[in-house]
PDB file of C-alpha atoms in Angstrom:
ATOM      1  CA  UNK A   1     -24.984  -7.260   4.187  1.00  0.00           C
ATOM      2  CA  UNK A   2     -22.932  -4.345   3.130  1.00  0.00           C
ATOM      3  CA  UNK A   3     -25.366  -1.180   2.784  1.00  0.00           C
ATOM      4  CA  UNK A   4     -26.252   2.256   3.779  1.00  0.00           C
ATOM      5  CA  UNK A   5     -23.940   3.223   0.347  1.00  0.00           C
ATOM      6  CA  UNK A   6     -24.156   1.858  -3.234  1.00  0.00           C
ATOM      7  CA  UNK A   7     -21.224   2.553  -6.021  1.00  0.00           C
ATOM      8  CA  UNK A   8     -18.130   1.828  -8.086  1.00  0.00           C
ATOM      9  CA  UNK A   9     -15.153   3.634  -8.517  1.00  0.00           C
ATOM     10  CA  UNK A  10     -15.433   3.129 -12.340  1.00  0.00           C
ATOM     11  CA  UNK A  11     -11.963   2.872 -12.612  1.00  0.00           C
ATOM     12  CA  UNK A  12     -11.487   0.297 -10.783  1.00  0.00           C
ATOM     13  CA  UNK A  13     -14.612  -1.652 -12.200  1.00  0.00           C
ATOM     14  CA  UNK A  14     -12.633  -1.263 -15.513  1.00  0.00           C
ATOM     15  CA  UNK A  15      -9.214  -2.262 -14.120  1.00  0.00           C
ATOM     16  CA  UNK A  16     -11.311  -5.473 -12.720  1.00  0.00           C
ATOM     17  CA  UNK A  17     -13.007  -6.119 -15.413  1.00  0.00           C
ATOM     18  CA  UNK A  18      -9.799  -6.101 -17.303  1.00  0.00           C
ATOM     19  CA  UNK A  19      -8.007  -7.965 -14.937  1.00  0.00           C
ATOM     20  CA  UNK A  20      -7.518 -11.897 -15.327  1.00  0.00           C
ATOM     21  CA  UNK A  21      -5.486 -11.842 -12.331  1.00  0.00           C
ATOM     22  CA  UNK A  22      -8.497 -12.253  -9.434  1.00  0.00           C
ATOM     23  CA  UNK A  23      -9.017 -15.759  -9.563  1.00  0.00           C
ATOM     24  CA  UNK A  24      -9.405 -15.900  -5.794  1.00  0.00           C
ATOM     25  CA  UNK A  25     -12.061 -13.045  -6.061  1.00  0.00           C
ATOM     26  CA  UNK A  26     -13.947 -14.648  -8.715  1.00  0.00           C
ATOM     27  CA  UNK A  27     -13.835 -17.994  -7.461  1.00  0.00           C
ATOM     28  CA  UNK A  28     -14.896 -17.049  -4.004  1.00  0.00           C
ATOM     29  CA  UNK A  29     -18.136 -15.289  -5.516  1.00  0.00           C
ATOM     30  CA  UNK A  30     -18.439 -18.352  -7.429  1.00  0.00           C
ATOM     31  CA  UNK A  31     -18.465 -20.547  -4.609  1.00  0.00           C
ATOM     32  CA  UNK A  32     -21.051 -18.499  -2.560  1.00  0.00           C
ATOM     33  CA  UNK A  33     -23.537 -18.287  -5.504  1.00  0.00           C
ATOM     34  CA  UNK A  34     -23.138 -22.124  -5.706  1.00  0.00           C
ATOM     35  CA  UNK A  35     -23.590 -22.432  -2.460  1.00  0.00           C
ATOM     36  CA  UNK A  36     -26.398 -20.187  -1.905  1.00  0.00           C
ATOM     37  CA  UNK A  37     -28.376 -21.898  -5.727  1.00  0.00           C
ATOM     38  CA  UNK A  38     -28.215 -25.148  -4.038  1.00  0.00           C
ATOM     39  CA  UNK A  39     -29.332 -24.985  -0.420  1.00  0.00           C
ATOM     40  CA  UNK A  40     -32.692 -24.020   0.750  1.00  0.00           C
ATOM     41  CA  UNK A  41     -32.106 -19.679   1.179  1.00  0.00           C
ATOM     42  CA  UNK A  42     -32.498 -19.622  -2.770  1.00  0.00           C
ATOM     43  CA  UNK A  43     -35.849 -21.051  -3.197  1.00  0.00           C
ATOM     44  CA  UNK A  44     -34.905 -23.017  -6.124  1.00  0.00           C
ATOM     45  CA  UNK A  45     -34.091 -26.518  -4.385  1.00  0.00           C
ATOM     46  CA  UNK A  46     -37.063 -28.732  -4.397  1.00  0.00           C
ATOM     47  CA  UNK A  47     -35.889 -31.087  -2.599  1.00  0.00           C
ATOM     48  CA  UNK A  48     -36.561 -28.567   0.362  1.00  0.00           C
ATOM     49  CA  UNK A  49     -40.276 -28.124  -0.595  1.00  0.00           C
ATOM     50  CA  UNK A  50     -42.252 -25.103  -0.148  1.00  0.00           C
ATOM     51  CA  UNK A  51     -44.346 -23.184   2.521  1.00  0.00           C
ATOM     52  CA  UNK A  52     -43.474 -23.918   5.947  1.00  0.00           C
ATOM     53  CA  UNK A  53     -41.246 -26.975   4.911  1.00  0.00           C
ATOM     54  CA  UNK A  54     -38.972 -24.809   3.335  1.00  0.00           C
ATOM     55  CA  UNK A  55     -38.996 -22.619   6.593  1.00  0.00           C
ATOM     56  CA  UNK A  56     -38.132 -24.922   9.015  1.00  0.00           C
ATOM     57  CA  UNK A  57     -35.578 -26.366   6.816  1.00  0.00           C
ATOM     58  CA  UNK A  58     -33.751 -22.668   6.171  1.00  0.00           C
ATOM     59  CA  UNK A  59     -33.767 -22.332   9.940  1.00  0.00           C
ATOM     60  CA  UNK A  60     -32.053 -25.862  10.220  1.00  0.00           C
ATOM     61  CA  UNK A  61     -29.449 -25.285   7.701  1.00  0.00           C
ATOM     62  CA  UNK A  62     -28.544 -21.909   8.752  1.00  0.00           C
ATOM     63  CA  UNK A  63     -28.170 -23.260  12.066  1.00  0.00           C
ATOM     64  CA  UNK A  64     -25.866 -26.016  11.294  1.00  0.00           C
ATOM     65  CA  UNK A  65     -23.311 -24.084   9.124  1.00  0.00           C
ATOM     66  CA  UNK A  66     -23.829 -20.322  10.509  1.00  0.00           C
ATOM     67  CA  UNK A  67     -22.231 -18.718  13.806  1.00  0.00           C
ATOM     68  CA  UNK A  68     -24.767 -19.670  17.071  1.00  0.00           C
ATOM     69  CA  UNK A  69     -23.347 -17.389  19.485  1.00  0.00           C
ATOM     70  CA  UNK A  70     -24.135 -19.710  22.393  1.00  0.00           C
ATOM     71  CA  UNK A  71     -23.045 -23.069  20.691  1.00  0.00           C
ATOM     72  CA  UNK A  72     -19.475 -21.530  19.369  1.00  0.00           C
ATOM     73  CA  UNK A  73     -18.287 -21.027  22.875  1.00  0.00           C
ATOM     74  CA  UNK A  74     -19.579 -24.549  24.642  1.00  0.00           C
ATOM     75  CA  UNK A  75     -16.270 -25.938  22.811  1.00  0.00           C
ATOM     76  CA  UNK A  76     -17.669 -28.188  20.282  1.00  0.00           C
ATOM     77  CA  UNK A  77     -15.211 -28.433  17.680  1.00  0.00           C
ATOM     78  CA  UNK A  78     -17.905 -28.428  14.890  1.00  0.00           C
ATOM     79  CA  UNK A  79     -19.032 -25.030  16.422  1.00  0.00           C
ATOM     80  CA  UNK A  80     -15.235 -23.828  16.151  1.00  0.00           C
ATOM     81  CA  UNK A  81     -15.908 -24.501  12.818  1.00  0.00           C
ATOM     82  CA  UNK A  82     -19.115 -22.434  11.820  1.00  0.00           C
ATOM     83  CA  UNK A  83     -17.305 -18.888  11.602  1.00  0.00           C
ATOM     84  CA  UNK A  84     -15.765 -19.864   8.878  1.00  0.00           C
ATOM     85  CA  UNK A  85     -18.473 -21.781   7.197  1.00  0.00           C
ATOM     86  CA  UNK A  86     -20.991 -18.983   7.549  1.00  0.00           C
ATOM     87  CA  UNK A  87     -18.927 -17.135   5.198  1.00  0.00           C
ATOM     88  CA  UNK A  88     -20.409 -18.892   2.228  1.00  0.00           C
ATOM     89  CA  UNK A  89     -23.936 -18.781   3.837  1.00  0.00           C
ATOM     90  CA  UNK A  90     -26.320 -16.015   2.360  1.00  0.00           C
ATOM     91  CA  UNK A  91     -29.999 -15.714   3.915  1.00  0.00           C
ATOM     92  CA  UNK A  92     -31.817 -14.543   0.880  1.00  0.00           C
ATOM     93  CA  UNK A  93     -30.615 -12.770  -3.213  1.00  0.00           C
ATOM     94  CA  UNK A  94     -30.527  -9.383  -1.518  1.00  0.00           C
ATOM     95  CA  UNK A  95     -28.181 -10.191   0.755  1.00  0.00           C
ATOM     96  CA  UNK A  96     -26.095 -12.177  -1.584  1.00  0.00           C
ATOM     97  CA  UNK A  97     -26.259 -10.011  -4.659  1.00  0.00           C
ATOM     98  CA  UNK A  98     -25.084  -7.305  -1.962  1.00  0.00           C
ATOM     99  CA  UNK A  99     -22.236  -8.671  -0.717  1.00  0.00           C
ATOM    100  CA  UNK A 100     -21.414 -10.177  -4.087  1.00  0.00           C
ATOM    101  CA  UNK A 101     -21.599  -6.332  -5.756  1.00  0.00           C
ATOM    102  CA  UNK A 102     -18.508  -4.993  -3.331  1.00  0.00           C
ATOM    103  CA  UNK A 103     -16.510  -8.557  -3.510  1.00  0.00           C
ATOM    104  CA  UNK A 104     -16.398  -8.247  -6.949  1.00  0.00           C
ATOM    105  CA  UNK A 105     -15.046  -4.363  -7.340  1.00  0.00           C
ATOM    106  CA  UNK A 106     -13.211  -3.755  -4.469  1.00  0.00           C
ATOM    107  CA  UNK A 107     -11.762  -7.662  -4.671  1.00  0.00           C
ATOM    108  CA  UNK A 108     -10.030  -7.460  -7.616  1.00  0.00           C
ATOM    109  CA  UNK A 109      -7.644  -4.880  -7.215  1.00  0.00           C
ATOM    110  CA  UNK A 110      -7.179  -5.959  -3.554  1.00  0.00           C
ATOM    111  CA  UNK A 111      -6.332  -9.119  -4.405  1.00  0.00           C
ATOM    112  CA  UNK A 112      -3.900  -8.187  -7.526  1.00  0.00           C
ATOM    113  CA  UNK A 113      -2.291  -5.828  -4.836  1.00  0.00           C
ATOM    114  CA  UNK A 114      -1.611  -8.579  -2.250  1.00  0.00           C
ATOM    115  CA  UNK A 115      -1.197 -11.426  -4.353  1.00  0.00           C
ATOM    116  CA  UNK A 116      -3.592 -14.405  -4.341  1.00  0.00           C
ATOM    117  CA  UNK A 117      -2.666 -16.981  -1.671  1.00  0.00           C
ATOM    118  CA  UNK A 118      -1.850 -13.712   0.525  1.00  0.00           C
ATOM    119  CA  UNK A 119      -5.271 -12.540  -0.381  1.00  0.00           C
ATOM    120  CA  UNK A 120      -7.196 -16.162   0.656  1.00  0.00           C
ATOM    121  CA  UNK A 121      -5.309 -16.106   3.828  1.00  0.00           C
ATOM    122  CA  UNK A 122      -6.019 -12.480   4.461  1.00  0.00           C
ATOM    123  CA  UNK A 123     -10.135 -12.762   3.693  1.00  0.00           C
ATOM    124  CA  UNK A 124     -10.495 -16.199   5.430  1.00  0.00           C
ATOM    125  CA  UNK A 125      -8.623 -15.101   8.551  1.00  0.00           C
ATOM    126  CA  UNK A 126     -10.610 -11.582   8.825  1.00  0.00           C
ATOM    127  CA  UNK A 127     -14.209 -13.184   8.134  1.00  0.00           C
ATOM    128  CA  UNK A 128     -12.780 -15.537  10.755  1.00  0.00           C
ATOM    129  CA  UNK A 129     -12.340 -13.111  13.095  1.00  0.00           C
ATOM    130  CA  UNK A 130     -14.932 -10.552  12.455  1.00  0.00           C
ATOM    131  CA  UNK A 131     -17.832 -12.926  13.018  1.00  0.00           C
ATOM    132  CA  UNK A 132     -15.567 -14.493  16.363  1.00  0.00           C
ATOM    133  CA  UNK A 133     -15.896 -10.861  17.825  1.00  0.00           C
ATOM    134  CA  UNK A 134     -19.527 -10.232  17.116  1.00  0.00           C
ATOM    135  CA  UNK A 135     -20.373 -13.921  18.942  1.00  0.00           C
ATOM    136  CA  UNK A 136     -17.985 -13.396  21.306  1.00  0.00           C
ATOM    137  CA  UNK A 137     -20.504  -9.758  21.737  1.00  0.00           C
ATOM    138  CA  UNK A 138     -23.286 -12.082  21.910  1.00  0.00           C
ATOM    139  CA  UNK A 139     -22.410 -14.937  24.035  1.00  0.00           C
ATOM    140  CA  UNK A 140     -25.558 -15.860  24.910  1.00  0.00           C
ATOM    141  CA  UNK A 141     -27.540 -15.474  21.658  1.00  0.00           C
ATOM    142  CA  UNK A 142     -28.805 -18.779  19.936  1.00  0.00           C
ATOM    143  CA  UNK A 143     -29.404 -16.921  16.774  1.00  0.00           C
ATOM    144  CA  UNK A 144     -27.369 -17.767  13.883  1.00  0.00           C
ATOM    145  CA  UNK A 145     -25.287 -15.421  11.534  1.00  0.00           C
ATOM    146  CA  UNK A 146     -24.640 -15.634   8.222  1.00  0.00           C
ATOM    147  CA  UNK A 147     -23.088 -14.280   4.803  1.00  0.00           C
ATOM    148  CA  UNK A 148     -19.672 -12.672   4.045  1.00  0.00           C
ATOM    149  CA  UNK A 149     -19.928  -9.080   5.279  1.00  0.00           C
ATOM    150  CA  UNK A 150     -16.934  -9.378   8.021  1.00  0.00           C
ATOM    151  CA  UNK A 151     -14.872 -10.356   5.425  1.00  0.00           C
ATOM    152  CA  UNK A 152     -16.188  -8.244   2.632  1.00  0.00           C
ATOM    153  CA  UNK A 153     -15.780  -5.268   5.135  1.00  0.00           C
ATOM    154  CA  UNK A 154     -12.107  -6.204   5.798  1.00  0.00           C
ATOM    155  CA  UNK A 155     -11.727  -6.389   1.697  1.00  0.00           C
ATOM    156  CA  UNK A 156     -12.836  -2.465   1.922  1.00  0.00           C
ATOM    157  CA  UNK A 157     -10.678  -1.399   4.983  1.00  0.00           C
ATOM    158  CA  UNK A 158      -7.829  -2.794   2.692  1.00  0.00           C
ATOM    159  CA  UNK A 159      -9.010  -0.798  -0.142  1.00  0.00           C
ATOM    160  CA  UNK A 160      -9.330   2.356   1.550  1.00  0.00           C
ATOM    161  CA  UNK A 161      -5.564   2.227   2.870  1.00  0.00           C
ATOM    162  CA  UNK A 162      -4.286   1.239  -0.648  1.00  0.00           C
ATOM    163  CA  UNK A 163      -6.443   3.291  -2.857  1.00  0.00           C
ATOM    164  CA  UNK A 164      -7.642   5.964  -0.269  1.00  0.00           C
ATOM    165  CA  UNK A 165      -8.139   8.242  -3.291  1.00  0.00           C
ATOM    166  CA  UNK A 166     -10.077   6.260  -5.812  1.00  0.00           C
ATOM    167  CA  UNK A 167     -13.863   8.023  -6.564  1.00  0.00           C
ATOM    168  CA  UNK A 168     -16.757   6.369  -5.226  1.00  0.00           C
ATOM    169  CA  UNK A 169     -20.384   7.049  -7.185  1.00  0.00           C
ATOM    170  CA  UNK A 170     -22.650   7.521  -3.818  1.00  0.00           C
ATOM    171  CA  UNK A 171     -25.975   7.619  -3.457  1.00  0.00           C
ATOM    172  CA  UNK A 172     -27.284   9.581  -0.523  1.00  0.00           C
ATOM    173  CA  UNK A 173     -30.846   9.460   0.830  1.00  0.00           C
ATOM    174  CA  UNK A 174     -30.536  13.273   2.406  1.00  0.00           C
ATOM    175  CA  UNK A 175     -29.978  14.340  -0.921  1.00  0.00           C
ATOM    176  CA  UNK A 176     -32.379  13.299  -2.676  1.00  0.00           C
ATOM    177  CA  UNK A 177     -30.568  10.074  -3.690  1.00  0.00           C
ATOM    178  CA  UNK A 178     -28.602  12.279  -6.019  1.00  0.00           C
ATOM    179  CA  UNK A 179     -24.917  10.839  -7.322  1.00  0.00           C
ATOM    180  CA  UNK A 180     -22.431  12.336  -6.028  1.00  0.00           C
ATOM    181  CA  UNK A 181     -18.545  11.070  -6.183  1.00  0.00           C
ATOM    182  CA  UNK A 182     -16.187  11.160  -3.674  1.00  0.00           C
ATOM    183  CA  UNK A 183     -12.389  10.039  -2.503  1.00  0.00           C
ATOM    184  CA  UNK A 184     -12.157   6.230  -0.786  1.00  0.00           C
ATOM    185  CA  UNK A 185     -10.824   8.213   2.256  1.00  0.00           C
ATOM    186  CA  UNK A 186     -14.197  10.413   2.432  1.00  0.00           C
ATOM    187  CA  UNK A 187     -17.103   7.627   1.360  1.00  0.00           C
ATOM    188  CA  UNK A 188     -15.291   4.504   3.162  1.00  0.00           C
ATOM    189  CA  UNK A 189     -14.886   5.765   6.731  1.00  0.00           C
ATOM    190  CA  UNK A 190     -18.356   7.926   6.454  1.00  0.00           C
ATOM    191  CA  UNK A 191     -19.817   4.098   6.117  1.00  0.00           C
ATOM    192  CA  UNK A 192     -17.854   2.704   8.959  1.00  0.00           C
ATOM    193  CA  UNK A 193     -19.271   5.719  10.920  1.00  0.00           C
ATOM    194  CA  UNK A 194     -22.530   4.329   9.999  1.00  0.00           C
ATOM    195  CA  UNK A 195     -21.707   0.690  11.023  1.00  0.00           C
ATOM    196  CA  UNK A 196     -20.739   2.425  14.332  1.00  0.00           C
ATOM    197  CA  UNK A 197     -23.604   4.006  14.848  1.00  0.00           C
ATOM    198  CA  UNK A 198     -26.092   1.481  13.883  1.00  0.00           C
ATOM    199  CA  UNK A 199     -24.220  -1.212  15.954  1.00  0.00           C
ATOM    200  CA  UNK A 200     -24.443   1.125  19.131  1.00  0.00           C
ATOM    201  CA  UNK A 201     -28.885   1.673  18.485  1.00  0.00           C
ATOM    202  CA  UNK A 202     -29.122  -2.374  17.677  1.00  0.00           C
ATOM    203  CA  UNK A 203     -31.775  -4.450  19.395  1.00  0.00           C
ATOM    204  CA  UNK A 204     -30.463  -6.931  21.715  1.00  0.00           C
ATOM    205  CA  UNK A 205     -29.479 -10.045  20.136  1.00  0.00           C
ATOM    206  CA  UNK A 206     -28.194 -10.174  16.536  1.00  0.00           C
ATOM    207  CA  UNK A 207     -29.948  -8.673  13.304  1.00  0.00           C
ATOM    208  CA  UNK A 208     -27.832  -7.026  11.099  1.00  0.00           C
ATOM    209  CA  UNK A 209     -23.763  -7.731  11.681  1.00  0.00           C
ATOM    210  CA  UNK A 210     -22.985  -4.143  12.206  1.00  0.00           C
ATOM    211  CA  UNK A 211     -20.188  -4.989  14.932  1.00  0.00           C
ATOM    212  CA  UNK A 212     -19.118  -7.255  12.390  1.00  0.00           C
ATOM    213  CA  UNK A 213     -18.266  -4.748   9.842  1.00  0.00           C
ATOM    214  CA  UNK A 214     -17.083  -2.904  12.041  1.00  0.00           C
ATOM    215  CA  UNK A 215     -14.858  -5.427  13.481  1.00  0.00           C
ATOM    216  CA  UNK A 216     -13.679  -6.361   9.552  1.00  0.00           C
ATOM    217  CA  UNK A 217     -13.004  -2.861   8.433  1.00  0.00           C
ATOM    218  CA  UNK A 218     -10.734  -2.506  11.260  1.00  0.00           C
ATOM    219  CA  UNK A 219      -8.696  -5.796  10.846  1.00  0.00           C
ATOM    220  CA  UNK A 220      -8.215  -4.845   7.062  1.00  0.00           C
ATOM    221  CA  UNK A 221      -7.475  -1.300   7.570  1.00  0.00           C
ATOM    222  CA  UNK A 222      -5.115  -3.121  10.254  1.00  0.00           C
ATOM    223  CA  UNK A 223      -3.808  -5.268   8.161  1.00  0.00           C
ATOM    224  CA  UNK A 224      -2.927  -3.132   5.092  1.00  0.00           C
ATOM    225  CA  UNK A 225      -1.485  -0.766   7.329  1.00  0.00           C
ATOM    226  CA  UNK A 226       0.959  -3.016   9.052  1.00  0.00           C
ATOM    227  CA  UNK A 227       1.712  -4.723   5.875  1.00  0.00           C
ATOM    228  CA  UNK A 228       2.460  -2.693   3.431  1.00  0.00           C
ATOM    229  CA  UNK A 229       3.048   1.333   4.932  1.00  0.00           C
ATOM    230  CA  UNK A 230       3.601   3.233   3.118  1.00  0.00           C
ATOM    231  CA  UNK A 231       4.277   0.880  -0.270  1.00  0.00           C
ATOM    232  CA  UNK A 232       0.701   1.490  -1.312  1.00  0.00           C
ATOM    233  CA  UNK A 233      -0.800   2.022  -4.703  1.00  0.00           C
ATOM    234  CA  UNK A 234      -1.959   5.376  -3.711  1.00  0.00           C
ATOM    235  CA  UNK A 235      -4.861   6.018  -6.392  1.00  0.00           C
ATOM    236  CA  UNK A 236      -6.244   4.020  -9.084  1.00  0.00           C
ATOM    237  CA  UNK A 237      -4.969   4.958 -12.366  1.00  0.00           C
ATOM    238  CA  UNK A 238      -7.807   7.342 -14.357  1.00  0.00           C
ATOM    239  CA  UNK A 239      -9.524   7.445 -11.092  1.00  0.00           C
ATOM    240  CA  UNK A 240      -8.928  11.445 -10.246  1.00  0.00           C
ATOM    241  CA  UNK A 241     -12.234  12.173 -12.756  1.00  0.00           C
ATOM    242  CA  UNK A 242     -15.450  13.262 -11.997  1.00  0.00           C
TER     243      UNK A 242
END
């Protein structure tokens, strides 16, 4: 899940709320909220019962449809598959109401900006590979990953090259929690830092997907660089306040 930050450019949340042109956004935090209501992660399903019924059967489905390090690289073509399928997989609400928050505002305008079947190709192919490098880190793990946050992370690498000076509402623990605003260019790479960090003091084995976001943000940073150069949008319009 995306953390260490929380905020909106609230620009941008108006320009997306505005929008009816992010039907690939919206549909893809559709499908991962239907996804998540109707297997066992939410709770809600009785048909996987309760106590340690419901356990063992959230360990079995996130093992069959997320990333297992040491299964994806035996060569079982249903393993090939899981990278992508674990993209729709969320362990529990916080981390899908996280990942959902940053989908839906930095999504949007992404996704206007790149045009929608550019925009699928763009966030299937960078969750793809974002969770591929992390495995490929763990080789011989057999615990499973799930949730968007490769691909979310490559939605904000995007972002930051083609809004780099939107404002971003932070809240920061050192001070107090107090919020403060800031550029893309400033708040976006001081999380990537963190990712960086926290990926280089993880236990062994996986946890949180910190390489992954790291490994996202790059590809989309990547991507928007070699994609569109210096054609970007620059700055959100009404954005320069606060």
């Amino acid at each position: 899940m995306i953390g260490n930050w929380s905020g909106t450019p609230r620009s941008t949340l108006r320009k997306a709320l505005r929008s009816p042109s992010a039907p690939v956004t919206y549909g893809l935090i559709a499908l991962c909220c239907l996804v998540f209501l109707v297997g066992p992660g939410s709770g809600l399903n009785a048909a996987y019962g309760t106590g340690d019924e419901l356990l063992a059967a959230q360990r079995a489905y996130f093992r069959r449809w997320g990333v297992v390090p040491a299964e994806l690289f035996e060569g079982a073509p249903r393993a090939a598959l899981t990278p992508a399928t674990a993209l729709f997989v969320h362990g529990s609400w916080v981390h899908l109401l996280g990942n959902m928050l940053f989908l839906y505002v930095f999504g949007a305008l992404t996704e206007e900006r790149m045009g929608r079947v550019e925009f699928t190709l763009f966030y299937l192919g960078c969750g793809y590979l974002a969770l591929l490098g992390y495995a490929a880190a763990n080789a011989e793990s057999s615990q499973s990953l799930v949730g968007a946050s490769g691909a979310i992370s490559a939605v904000l690498g995007a972002f930051l090259y083609l809004f780099p000076r939107a404002r971003v509402t932070s809240l920061l623990p050192f001070l107090f929690f107090l919020p403060l605003r800031f550029p893309a260019w400033v708040v976006l790479p001081f999380w990537a830092a963190l990712q960086w960090v926290a990926a280089g003091q993880a236990a062994q084995g996986p946890g949180v997907a910190y390489l992954a976001h790291l490994v996202g943000f790059g590809l989309g940073l990547g991507y928007a660089w070699a994609r569109f150069g210096r054609r970007t949008a620059g700055v959100v319009p009404d954005s320069g306040t606060g």
